[in-house]
C-alpha cells in the first residue's frame, strides 16, 4: 500500500495520515482544534504537536472557544507550567484571541465552516501531485485566508500555516496520486 512519502514509520504519523489528513472537516470544534494546533506548530514539526495533541485537548478544555475566550492571566500562568504542551506565552495568548475571533465569525456567518469553505468555493482543491516534492507551502487561497483571518484579529495564521491548515482539514487534497488515500479523500463529500 502506497502512502505519501512524508509518512514515516511512526504509528501515530501513519494513523494521522491514513484517517485524518486531507479529510474534509465540517465540524466547527474540529476546525478550531486544527487551527490552534497548526498555529502551535509554527517553528516546530507537526509530529511534535501531534504527540502532544491529547495534552492540548486537556489543557484547552477540549478546544471549546466559549471557555477559552475567558482565560485570564491565572490560566495563562497555569498553561505556561504545563509540560505537556508548548509553553510559549505568545502562542497561548494567541489561542485566547483566536477563540474570541472564532466566535465572532460564527456569529457573523452562522458557522466557522461556512466562513472558511467559501475560500475554496465549498469544494476541495485537488492538486494531483505526482511527487511530494511538488507540494506548495502557500497558495492564492491560503494567502487570502491568512489576510482575512488577520484582519479579523487572528494570530499565528500566516499563509504557510493557513496552507498546512487547509491540507489538514481537506480544503486541499495534497495526497500524491499514487497514495491510496488520494482517491478515497477525493470521493468524500466536500460540503454539507
Short mmCIF file of N, CA and C in Angstrom, two decimals:
data_model
loop_
_atom_site.label_atom_id
_atom_site.label_comp_id
_atom_site.label_asym_id
_atom_site.label_seq_id
_atom_site.Cartn_x
_atom_site.Cartn_y
_atom_site.Cartn_z
N UNK A 1 0.85 -1.19 0.00
CA UNK A 1 0.00 0.00 0.00
C UNK A 1 0.89 1.24 0.00
N UNK A 2 0.71 2.09 -1.00
CA UNK A 2 1.49 3.32 -1.11
C UNK A 2 0.89 4.44 -0.28
N UNK A 3 1.78 5.15 0.41
CA UNK A 3 1.40 6.35 1.16
C UNK A 3 2.24 7.52 0.66
N UNK A 4 1.81 8.73 1.02
CA UNK A 4 2.61 9.92 0.73
C UNK A 4 4.00 9.73 1.33
N UNK A 5 5.02 10.20 0.64
CA UNK A 5 6.40 9.94 1.06
C UNK A 5 6.78 10.60 2.38
N UNK A 6 6.01 11.61 2.84
CA UNK A 6 6.34 12.25 4.12
C UNK A 6 5.99 11.37 5.31
N UNK A 7 5.20 10.33 5.07
CA UNK A 7 4.78 9.45 6.16
C UNK A 7 5.90 8.46 6.44
N UNK A 8 6.40 8.52 7.64
CA UNK A 8 7.48 7.61 8.05
C UNK A 8 6.87 6.50 8.89
N UNK A 9 7.69 5.69 9.52
CA UNK A 9 7.22 4.50 10.23
C UNK A 9 6.53 4.73 11.55
N UNK A 10 6.46 5.97 12.02
CA UNK A 10 5.83 6.26 13.31
C UNK A 10 4.34 5.91 13.25
N UNK A 11 3.86 5.02 14.13
CA UNK A 11 2.44 4.62 14.09
C UNK A 11 1.47 5.81 14.21
N UNK A 12 1.84 6.82 14.99
CA UNK A 12 0.98 7.99 15.14
C UNK A 12 0.88 8.76 13.82
N UNK A 13 1.98 8.87 13.13
CA UNK A 13 2.02 9.54 11.83
C UNK A 13 1.19 8.76 10.81
N UNK A 14 1.34 7.45 10.80
CA UNK A 14 0.58 6.61 9.87
C UNK A 14 -0.91 6.73 10.15
N UNK A 15 -1.29 6.67 11.41
CA UNK A 15 -2.69 6.79 11.81
C UNK A 15 -3.27 8.13 11.37
N UNK A 16 -2.52 9.20 11.61
CA UNK A 16 -2.98 10.54 11.23
C UNK A 16 -3.15 10.63 9.72
N UNK A 17 -2.16 10.19 8.96
CA UNK A 17 -2.22 10.23 7.50
C UNK A 17 -3.38 9.39 6.97
N UNK A 18 -3.53 8.19 7.50
CA UNK A 18 -4.49 7.24 6.95
C UNK A 18 -5.95 7.56 7.31
N UNK A 19 -6.16 8.34 8.36
CA UNK A 19 -7.54 8.55 8.81
C UNK A 19 -7.98 10.00 8.94
N UNK A 20 -7.04 10.95 9.00
CA UNK A 20 -7.44 12.35 9.22
C UNK A 20 -6.96 13.32 8.16
N UNK A 21 -5.68 13.24 7.82
CA UNK A 21 -5.08 14.28 6.97
C UNK A 21 -5.77 14.34 5.61
N UNK A 22 -6.28 15.50 5.29
CA UNK A 22 -6.90 15.71 4.00
C UNK A 22 -8.38 15.39 3.93
N UNK A 23 -8.93 14.87 5.02
CA UNK A 23 -10.36 14.56 5.04
C UNK A 23 -11.13 15.86 5.28
N UNK A 24 -12.11 16.18 4.43
CA UNK A 24 -12.88 17.42 4.62
C UNK A 24 -13.56 17.46 6.00
N UNK A 25 -13.26 18.52 6.74
CA UNK A 25 -13.80 18.72 8.09
C UNK A 25 -14.86 19.81 8.04
N UNK A 26 -16.01 19.53 8.68
CA UNK A 26 -17.11 20.49 8.69
C UNK A 26 -17.58 20.84 10.10
N UNK A 27 -17.06 20.17 11.08
CA UNK A 27 -17.42 20.41 12.47
C UNK A 27 -16.63 21.60 13.00
N UNK A 28 -17.33 22.62 13.49
CA UNK A 28 -16.65 23.83 13.94
C UNK A 28 -15.63 23.58 15.05
N UNK A 29 -15.94 22.71 15.99
CA UNK A 29 -14.99 22.45 17.08
C UNK A 29 -13.70 21.84 16.53
N UNK A 30 -13.84 20.91 15.60
CA UNK A 30 -12.67 20.26 15.00
C UNK A 30 -11.90 21.27 14.15
N UNK A 31 -12.61 22.15 13.46
CA UNK A 31 -11.93 23.19 12.68
C UNK A 31 -11.14 24.12 13.59
N UNK A 32 -11.69 24.44 14.75
CA UNK A 32 -10.98 25.29 15.71
C UNK A 32 -9.76 24.55 16.26
N UNK A 33 -9.93 23.28 16.58
CA UNK A 33 -8.81 22.48 17.09
C UNK A 33 -7.64 22.50 16.11
N UNK A 34 -7.92 22.21 14.84
CA UNK A 34 -6.83 22.18 13.86
C UNK A 34 -6.21 23.56 13.67
N UNK A 35 -7.00 24.61 13.71
CA UNK A 35 -6.46 25.96 13.58
C UNK A 35 -5.49 26.26 14.72
N UNK A 36 -5.86 25.87 15.92
CA UNK A 36 -5.00 26.10 17.08
C UNK A 36 -3.73 25.25 16.98
N UNK A 37 -3.88 23.99 16.64
CA UNK A 37 -2.71 23.10 16.56
C UNK A 37 -1.75 23.55 15.47
N UNK A 38 -2.27 23.99 14.33
CA UNK A 38 -1.39 24.47 13.26
C UNK A 38 -0.63 25.72 13.72
N UNK A 39 -1.30 26.60 14.45
CA UNK A 39 -0.61 27.78 14.98
C UNK A 39 0.46 27.41 15.99
N UNK A 40 0.17 26.39 16.80
CA UNK A 40 1.16 25.92 17.78
C UNK A 40 2.38 25.32 17.09
N UNK A 41 2.18 24.80 15.88
CA UNK A 41 3.27 24.15 15.16
C UNK A 41 4.32 25.15 14.68
N UNK A 42 3.97 26.41 14.53
CA UNK A 42 4.89 27.40 13.97
C UNK A 42 6.30 27.22 14.54
N UNK A 43 7.25 26.93 13.65
CA UNK A 43 8.64 26.75 14.05
C UNK A 43 8.97 25.35 14.56
N UNK A 44 7.99 24.48 14.57
CA UNK A 44 8.19 23.11 15.08
C UNK A 44 7.71 22.10 14.05
N UNK A 45 7.94 20.83 14.31
CA UNK A 45 7.44 19.79 13.41
C UNK A 45 6.01 19.43 13.78
N UNK A 46 5.26 18.97 12.79
CA UNK A 46 3.88 18.55 13.05
C UNK A 46 3.86 17.38 14.02
N UNK A 47 4.83 16.48 13.93
CA UNK A 47 4.86 15.32 14.82
C UNK A 47 5.00 15.75 16.28
N UNK A 48 5.73 16.82 16.54
CA UNK A 48 5.85 17.33 17.90
C UNK A 48 4.47 17.69 18.44
N UNK A 49 3.69 18.36 17.63
CA UNK A 49 2.34 18.78 18.03
C UNK A 49 1.41 17.57 18.12
N UNK A 50 1.50 16.68 17.14
CA UNK A 50 0.63 15.51 17.13
C UNK A 50 0.83 14.66 18.38
N UNK A 51 2.07 14.54 18.82
CA UNK A 51 2.37 13.76 20.04
C UNK A 51 1.79 14.43 21.29
N UNK A 52 1.58 15.73 21.24
CA UNK A 52 1.06 16.48 22.39
C UNK A 52 -0.43 16.79 22.25
N UNK A 53 -1.05 16.29 21.22
CA UNK A 53 -2.44 16.64 20.92
C UNK A 53 -3.40 16.37 22.07
N UNK A 54 -3.30 15.22 22.68
CA UNK A 54 -4.19 14.90 23.81
C UNK A 54 -3.94 15.85 24.98
N UNK A 55 -2.69 16.21 25.20
CA UNK A 55 -2.36 17.17 26.26
C UNK A 55 -3.01 18.52 25.96
N UNK A 56 -2.98 18.92 24.70
CA UNK A 56 -3.63 20.18 24.30
C UNK A 56 -5.13 20.12 24.54
N UNK A 57 -5.73 18.99 24.21
CA UNK A 57 -7.18 18.85 24.42
C UNK A 57 -7.53 19.04 25.89
N UNK A 58 -6.73 18.44 26.76
CA UNK A 58 -6.98 18.57 28.19
C UNK A 58 -6.70 19.98 28.68
N UNK A 59 -5.57 20.54 28.25
CA UNK A 59 -5.16 21.86 28.73
C UNK A 59 -6.11 22.97 28.25
N UNK A 60 -6.67 22.82 27.06
CA UNK A 60 -7.51 23.86 26.47
C UNK A 60 -8.98 23.45 26.39
N UNK A 61 -9.47 22.80 27.45
CA UNK A 61 -10.90 22.49 27.57
C UNK A 61 -11.50 21.89 26.30
N UNK A 62 -10.80 20.91 25.75
CA UNK A 62 -11.25 20.22 24.53
C UNK A 62 -11.54 21.22 23.40
N UNK A 63 -10.73 22.27 23.35
CA UNK A 63 -10.82 23.30 22.31
C UNK A 63 -12.19 23.95 22.24
N UNK A 64 -12.75 24.23 23.39
CA UNK A 64 -14.05 24.92 23.46
C UNK A 64 -13.79 26.42 23.44
N UNK A 65 -14.07 27.10 22.32
CA UNK A 65 -13.77 28.53 22.23
C UNK A 65 -14.54 29.38 23.24
N UNK A 66 -15.73 28.92 23.64
CA UNK A 66 -16.53 29.67 24.62
C UNK A 66 -15.80 29.73 25.96
N UNK A 67 -15.17 28.64 26.35
CA UNK A 67 -14.40 28.62 27.60
C UNK A 67 -13.06 29.34 27.43
N UNK A 68 -12.40 29.09 26.32
CA UNK A 68 -11.06 29.64 26.10
C UNK A 68 -11.07 31.17 26.05
N UNK A 69 -12.10 31.76 25.48
CA UNK A 69 -12.14 33.23 25.34
C UNK A 69 -12.06 33.94 26.70
N UNK A 70 -12.43 33.23 27.76
CA UNK A 70 -12.43 33.83 29.09
C UNK A 70 -11.18 33.52 29.92
N UNK A 71 -10.20 32.86 29.32
CA UNK A 71 -8.97 32.57 30.06
C UNK A 71 -8.34 33.88 30.52
N UNK A 72 -7.89 33.88 31.77
CA UNK A 72 -7.26 35.07 32.34
C UNK A 72 -5.78 34.81 32.60
N UNK A 73 -5.12 35.77 33.24
CA UNK A 73 -3.68 35.66 33.50
C UNK A 73 -3.36 34.44 34.35
N UNK A 74 -4.21 34.14 35.30
CA UNK A 74 -4.02 32.96 36.15
C UNK A 74 -3.99 31.69 35.31
N UNK A 75 -4.93 31.58 34.36
CA UNK A 75 -4.98 30.41 33.48
C UNK A 75 -3.76 30.37 32.56
N UNK A 76 -3.33 31.52 32.07
CA UNK A 76 -2.13 31.58 31.22
C UNK A 76 -0.93 31.07 32.00
N UNK A 77 -0.78 31.52 33.25
CA UNK A 77 0.34 31.06 34.08
C UNK A 77 0.27 29.55 34.30
N UNK A 78 -0.92 29.03 34.50
CA UNK A 78 -1.11 27.59 34.67
C UNK A 78 -0.66 26.85 33.40
N UNK A 79 -1.04 27.37 32.24
CA UNK A 79 -0.66 26.75 30.97
C UNK A 79 0.85 26.82 30.73
N UNK A 80 1.47 27.92 31.16
CA UNK A 80 2.92 28.07 31.00
C UNK A 80 3.70 27.06 31.85
N UNK A 81 3.06 26.48 32.83
CA UNK A 81 3.70 25.47 33.68
C UNK A 81 3.39 24.04 33.21
N UNK A 82 2.52 23.91 32.22
CA UNK A 82 2.08 22.60 31.75
C UNK A 82 3.15 22.02 30.80
N UNK A 83 3.85 21.01 31.27
CA UNK A 83 4.93 20.41 30.48
C UNK A 83 4.42 19.58 29.31
N UNK A 84 3.13 19.34 29.24
CA UNK A 84 2.56 18.53 28.17
C UNK A 84 2.28 19.30 26.89
N UNK A 85 2.44 20.64 26.93
CA UNK A 85 2.20 21.47 25.75
C UNK A 85 3.42 22.33 25.48
N UNK A 86 3.41 23.04 24.36
CA UNK A 86 4.47 24.01 24.06
C UNK A 86 4.19 25.24 24.92
N UNK A 87 5.13 25.56 25.79
CA UNK A 87 4.91 26.65 26.75
C UNK A 87 5.47 27.96 26.20
N UNK A 88 4.71 28.53 25.30
CA UNK A 88 5.08 29.78 24.65
C UNK A 88 3.96 30.78 24.91
N UNK A 89 4.28 31.82 25.65
CA UNK A 89 3.26 32.80 26.04
C UNK A 89 2.53 33.39 24.83
N UNK A 90 3.26 33.77 23.79
CA UNK A 90 2.62 34.39 22.63
C UNK A 90 1.64 33.44 21.96
N UNK A 91 2.01 32.17 21.89
CA UNK A 91 1.11 31.19 21.28
C UNK A 91 -0.12 30.95 22.16
N UNK A 92 0.07 30.90 23.45
CA UNK A 92 -1.06 30.70 24.37
C UNK A 92 -2.01 31.90 24.32
N UNK A 93 -1.44 33.10 24.33
CA UNK A 93 -2.28 34.30 24.22
C UNK A 93 -3.01 34.34 22.88
N UNK A 94 -2.35 33.83 21.83
CA UNK A 94 -2.98 33.78 20.51
C UNK A 94 -4.20 32.85 20.52
N UNK A 95 -4.11 31.74 21.25
CA UNK A 95 -5.25 30.82 21.34
C UNK A 95 -6.46 31.55 21.92
N UNK A 96 -6.24 32.33 22.95
CA UNK A 96 -7.34 33.07 23.58
C UNK A 96 -7.92 34.09 22.61
N UNK A 97 -7.05 34.85 21.97
CA UNK A 97 -7.51 35.84 20.97
C UNK A 97 -8.23 35.15 19.82
N UNK A 98 -7.70 34.02 19.36
CA UNK A 98 -8.31 33.31 18.24
C UNK A 98 -9.69 32.76 18.61
N UNK A 99 -9.86 32.37 19.87
CA UNK A 99 -11.17 31.89 20.32
C UNK A 99 -12.19 33.03 20.21
N UNK A 100 -11.80 34.22 20.61
CA UNK A 100 -12.71 35.37 20.52
C UNK A 100 -13.06 35.68 19.07
N UNK A 101 -12.05 35.69 18.20
CA UNK A 101 -12.27 35.98 16.79
C UNK A 101 -13.10 34.87 16.12
N UNK A 102 -12.86 33.63 16.52
CA UNK A 102 -13.61 32.48 16.00
C UNK A 102 -15.09 32.63 16.31
N UNK A 103 -15.40 33.00 17.55
CA UNK A 103 -16.79 33.17 17.96
C UNK A 103 -17.46 34.33 17.21
N UNK A 104 -16.70 35.37 16.92
CA UNK A 104 -17.25 36.48 16.14
C UNK A 104 -17.62 36.03 14.73
N UNK A 105 -16.77 35.19 14.14
CA UNK A 105 -17.06 34.66 12.80
C UNK A 105 -18.29 33.77 12.84
N UNK A 106 -18.38 32.91 13.85
CA UNK A 106 -19.57 32.06 13.98
C UNK A 106 -20.83 32.92 14.05
N UNK A 107 -20.76 33.98 14.79
CA UNK A 107 -21.90 34.89 14.94
C UNK A 107 -22.26 35.55 13.61
N UNK A 108 -21.24 35.96 12.88
CA UNK A 108 -21.46 36.66 11.61
C UNK A 108 -21.94 35.74 10.49
N UNK A 109 -21.37 34.54 10.39
CA UNK A 109 -21.64 33.64 9.27
C UNK A 109 -22.56 32.47 9.62
N UNK A 110 -22.86 32.30 10.90
CA UNK A 110 -23.68 31.16 11.32
C UNK A 110 -22.84 29.96 11.71
N UNK A 111 -21.67 29.82 11.12
CA UNK A 111 -20.71 28.78 11.49
C UNK A 111 -19.34 29.16 10.94
N UNK A 112 -18.31 28.65 11.55
CA UNK A 112 -16.96 28.88 11.04
C UNK A 112 -16.80 28.15 9.72
N UNK A 113 -17.44 26.99 9.62
CA UNK A 113 -17.37 26.19 8.39
C UNK A 113 -17.82 27.01 7.18
N UNK A 114 -18.95 27.69 7.29
CA UNK A 114 -19.46 28.49 6.17
C UNK A 114 -18.48 29.58 5.77
N UNK A 115 -17.91 30.23 6.77
CA UNK A 115 -16.91 31.26 6.51
C UNK A 115 -15.71 30.67 5.78
N UNK A 116 -15.18 29.58 6.31
CA UNK A 116 -13.91 29.01 5.85
C UNK A 116 -13.98 28.41 4.46
N UNK A 117 -14.99 27.58 4.22
CA UNK A 117 -15.04 26.82 2.98
C UNK A 117 -15.33 27.70 1.76
N UNK A 118 -15.78 28.91 1.97
CA UNK A 118 -16.02 29.79 0.82
C UNK A 118 -14.71 30.18 0.13
N UNK A 119 -13.58 30.05 0.84
CA UNK A 119 -12.28 30.38 0.23
C UNK A 119 -11.87 29.39 -0.86
N UNK A 120 -12.55 28.23 -0.91
CA UNK A 120 -12.31 27.25 -1.99
C UNK A 120 -13.62 26.93 -2.72
N UNK A 121 -14.55 27.87 -2.68
CA UNK A 121 -15.86 27.69 -3.31
C UNK A 121 -16.55 26.40 -2.87
N UNK A 122 -16.37 26.06 -1.60
CA UNK A 122 -17.04 24.91 -0.97
C UNK A 122 -16.68 23.56 -1.59
N UNK A 123 -15.52 23.50 -2.25
CA UNK A 123 -15.09 22.26 -2.88
C UNK A 123 -13.57 22.14 -2.73
N UNK A 124 -13.08 20.99 -2.24
CA UNK A 124 -11.63 20.84 -2.06
C UNK A 124 -10.86 21.01 -3.38
N UNK A 125 -9.69 21.58 -3.26
CA UNK A 125 -8.77 21.70 -4.39
C UNK A 125 -7.96 20.41 -4.44
N UNK A 126 -7.92 19.78 -5.61
CA UNK A 126 -7.15 18.55 -5.80
C UNK A 126 -5.93 18.89 -6.64
N UNK A 127 -4.77 18.91 -6.01
CA UNK A 127 -3.56 19.33 -6.72
C UNK A 127 -2.92 18.25 -7.59
N UNK A 128 -3.44 17.02 -7.52
CA UNK A 128 -2.94 15.95 -8.38
C UNK A 128 -1.41 15.84 -8.35
N UNK A 129 -0.85 15.80 -7.15
CA UNK A 129 0.60 15.73 -7.00
C UNK A 129 1.13 14.36 -7.41
N UNK A 130 2.13 14.36 -8.27
CA UNK A 130 2.78 13.10 -8.65
C UNK A 130 3.87 12.74 -7.66
N UNK A 131 4.46 13.76 -7.06
CA UNK A 131 5.58 13.57 -6.13
C UNK A 131 5.46 14.60 -5.02
N UNK A 132 5.83 14.23 -3.81
CA UNK A 132 5.73 15.15 -2.67
C UNK A 132 6.57 16.40 -2.87
N UNK A 133 7.60 16.32 -3.72
CA UNK A 133 8.44 17.48 -4.00
C UNK A 133 7.66 18.60 -4.68
N UNK A 134 6.51 18.27 -5.26
CA UNK A 134 5.68 19.27 -5.96
C UNK A 134 4.80 20.08 -5.01
N UNK A 135 4.74 19.68 -3.75
CA UNK A 135 3.81 20.32 -2.82
C UNK A 135 4.17 21.79 -2.61
N UNK A 136 3.14 22.61 -2.53
CA UNK A 136 3.31 24.04 -2.27
C UNK A 136 3.38 24.26 -0.76
N UNK A 137 3.84 25.43 -0.37
CA UNK A 137 3.79 25.80 1.04
C UNK A 137 2.76 26.91 1.26
N UNK A 138 2.35 27.55 0.18
CA UNK A 138 1.28 28.55 0.22
C UNK A 138 0.50 28.46 -1.09
N UNK A 139 -0.59 29.17 -1.14
CA UNK A 139 -1.38 29.26 -2.37
C UNK A 139 -2.11 30.59 -2.37
N UNK A 140 -2.71 30.92 -3.48
CA UNK A 140 -3.51 32.15 -3.56
C UNK A 140 -4.59 32.10 -2.47
N UNK A 141 -5.22 30.93 -2.33
CA UNK A 141 -6.30 30.77 -1.35
C UNK A 141 -5.80 30.92 0.08
N UNK A 142 -4.62 30.33 0.38
CA UNK A 142 -4.11 30.43 1.75
C UNK A 142 -3.68 31.86 2.07
N UNK A 143 -3.22 32.57 1.07
CA UNK A 143 -2.85 33.98 1.27
C UNK A 143 -4.10 34.83 1.54
N UNK A 144 -5.18 34.56 0.81
CA UNK A 144 -6.43 35.30 1.03
C UNK A 144 -7.00 34.97 2.41
N UNK A 145 -6.98 33.69 2.76
CA UNK A 145 -7.48 33.27 4.07
C UNK A 145 -6.67 33.92 5.18
N UNK A 146 -5.35 33.86 5.07
CA UNK A 146 -4.47 34.46 6.07
C UNK A 146 -4.76 35.95 6.25
N UNK A 147 -4.86 36.64 5.14
CA UNK A 147 -5.12 38.09 5.20
C UNK A 147 -6.45 38.38 5.89
N UNK A 148 -7.47 37.60 5.56
CA UNK A 148 -8.79 37.84 6.14
C UNK A 148 -8.82 37.48 7.62
N UNK A 149 -8.20 36.37 7.98
CA UNK A 149 -8.14 35.98 9.40
C UNK A 149 -7.41 37.04 10.23
N UNK A 150 -6.29 37.52 9.71
CA UNK A 150 -5.53 38.56 10.43
C UNK A 150 -6.37 39.83 10.61
N UNK A 151 -7.09 40.19 9.55
CA UNK A 151 -7.95 41.37 9.60
C UNK A 151 -9.01 41.23 10.70
N UNK A 152 -9.41 39.99 10.94
CA UNK A 152 -10.44 39.70 11.95
C UNK A 152 -9.84 39.46 13.34
N UNK A 153 -8.53 39.63 13.48
CA UNK A 153 -7.91 39.55 14.79
C UNK A 153 -7.20 38.26 15.13
N UNK A 154 -7.15 37.31 14.21
CA UNK A 154 -6.46 36.05 14.48
C UNK A 154 -4.95 36.24 14.47
N UNK A 155 -4.26 35.39 15.22
CA UNK A 155 -2.80 35.41 15.28
C UNK A 155 -2.27 34.02 14.92
N UNK A 156 -1.01 33.97 14.51
CA UNK A 156 -0.36 32.73 14.07
C UNK A 156 -1.15 32.09 12.93
N UNK A 157 -1.50 32.91 11.95
CA UNK A 157 -2.26 32.45 10.80
C UNK A 157 -1.65 32.99 9.50
N UNK A 158 -0.32 32.89 9.38
CA UNK A 158 0.33 33.31 8.15
C UNK A 158 -0.05 32.39 7.00
N UNK A 159 0.29 32.75 5.77
CA UNK A 159 -0.09 31.96 4.60
C UNK A 159 0.40 30.50 4.65
N UNK A 160 1.59 30.27 5.19
CA UNK A 160 2.11 28.90 5.27
C UNK A 160 1.32 28.08 6.28
N UNK A 161 1.04 28.67 7.44
CA UNK A 161 0.22 27.99 8.45
C UNK A 161 -1.17 27.72 7.88
N UNK A 162 -1.72 28.71 7.18
CA UNK A 162 -3.06 28.52 6.59
C UNK A 162 -3.05 27.42 5.54
N UNK A 163 -1.98 27.32 4.76
CA UNK A 163 -1.93 26.25 3.76
C UNK A 163 -1.87 24.88 4.43
N UNK A 164 -1.04 24.74 5.46
CA UNK A 164 -0.97 23.47 6.19
C UNK A 164 -2.33 23.15 6.82
N UNK A 165 -3.00 24.17 7.30
CA UNK A 165 -4.35 24.01 7.87
C UNK A 165 -5.31 23.51 6.80
N UNK A 166 -5.26 24.12 5.63
CA UNK A 166 -6.14 23.72 4.53
C UNK A 166 -5.88 22.28 4.11
N UNK A 167 -4.63 21.87 4.13
CA UNK A 167 -4.30 20.47 3.83
C UNK A 167 -4.90 19.55 4.89
N UNK A 168 -4.70 19.90 6.14
CA UNK A 168 -5.12 19.05 7.25
C UNK A 168 -6.62 18.83 7.26
N UNK A 169 -7.40 19.89 6.97
CA UNK A 169 -8.86 19.80 7.08
C UNK A 169 -9.54 19.51 5.75
N UNK A 170 -8.76 19.16 4.74
CA UNK A 170 -9.34 18.71 3.49
C UNK A 170 -9.79 19.77 2.52
N UNK A 171 -9.46 21.02 2.76
CA UNK A 171 -9.76 22.05 1.77
C UNK A 171 -8.86 21.87 0.55
N UNK A 172 -7.73 21.20 0.77
CA UNK A 172 -6.77 20.88 -0.28
C UNK A 172 -6.47 19.38 -0.16
N UNK A 173 -6.53 18.68 -1.28
CA UNK A 173 -6.12 17.28 -1.30
C UNK A 173 -4.71 17.22 -1.86
N UNK A 174 -3.74 17.12 -0.97
CA UNK A 174 -2.34 17.03 -1.39
C UNK A 174 -1.77 15.63 -1.17
N UNK A 175 -2.64 14.64 -1.04
CA UNK A 175 -2.14 13.26 -1.09
C UNK A 175 -1.62 13.06 -2.52
N UNK A 176 -0.44 12.48 -2.66
CA UNK A 176 0.09 12.21 -4.00
C UNK A 176 -0.82 11.20 -4.69
N UNK A 177 -0.87 11.26 -6.01
CA UNK A 177 -1.83 10.43 -6.75
C UNK A 177 -1.54 8.93 -6.61
N UNK A 178 -0.31 8.57 -6.21
CA UNK A 178 -0.01 7.15 -6.01
C UNK A 178 -0.34 6.69 -4.58
N UNK A 179 -0.75 7.62 -3.73
CA UNK A 179 -1.12 7.29 -2.35
C UNK A 179 -2.53 6.71 -2.32
N UNK A 180 -2.73 5.67 -1.56
CA UNK A 180 -4.04 5.03 -1.51
C UNK A 180 -5.13 5.98 -0.99
N UNK A 181 -4.76 6.99 -0.23
CA UNK A 181 -5.75 7.92 0.32
C UNK A 181 -6.21 8.98 -0.69
N UNK A 182 -5.45 9.21 -1.75
CA UNK A 182 -5.80 10.26 -2.70
C UNK A 182 -7.21 10.09 -3.23
N UNK A 183 -7.52 8.94 -3.78
CA UNK A 183 -8.85 8.71 -4.35
C UNK A 183 -9.92 8.61 -3.27
N UNK A 184 -9.58 8.01 -2.13
CA UNK A 184 -10.54 7.91 -1.03
C UNK A 184 -10.98 9.29 -0.56
N UNK A 185 -10.02 10.17 -0.37
CA UNK A 185 -10.32 11.53 0.09
C UNK A 185 -11.07 12.29 -0.99
N UNK A 186 -10.68 12.08 -2.23
CA UNK A 186 -11.33 12.76 -3.35
C UNK A 186 -12.83 12.45 -3.43
N UNK A 187 -13.20 11.23 -3.07
CA UNK A 187 -14.61 10.82 -3.13
C UNK A 187 -15.44 11.33 -1.97
N UNK A 188 -14.78 11.85 -0.93
CA UNK A 188 -15.52 12.30 0.25
C UNK A 188 -16.29 13.58 -0.05
N UNK A 189 -17.43 13.68 0.59
CA UNK A 189 -18.27 14.85 0.40
C UNK A 189 -17.53 16.10 0.82
N UNK A 190 -17.64 17.15 0.03
CA UNK A 190 -16.89 18.37 0.32
C UNK A 190 -17.64 19.35 1.21
N UNK A 191 -18.95 19.46 1.05
CA UNK A 191 -19.68 20.46 1.84
C UNK A 191 -21.06 19.94 2.17
N UNK A 192 -21.43 20.11 3.43
CA UNK A 192 -22.74 19.63 3.88
C UNK A 192 -23.64 20.83 4.11
#
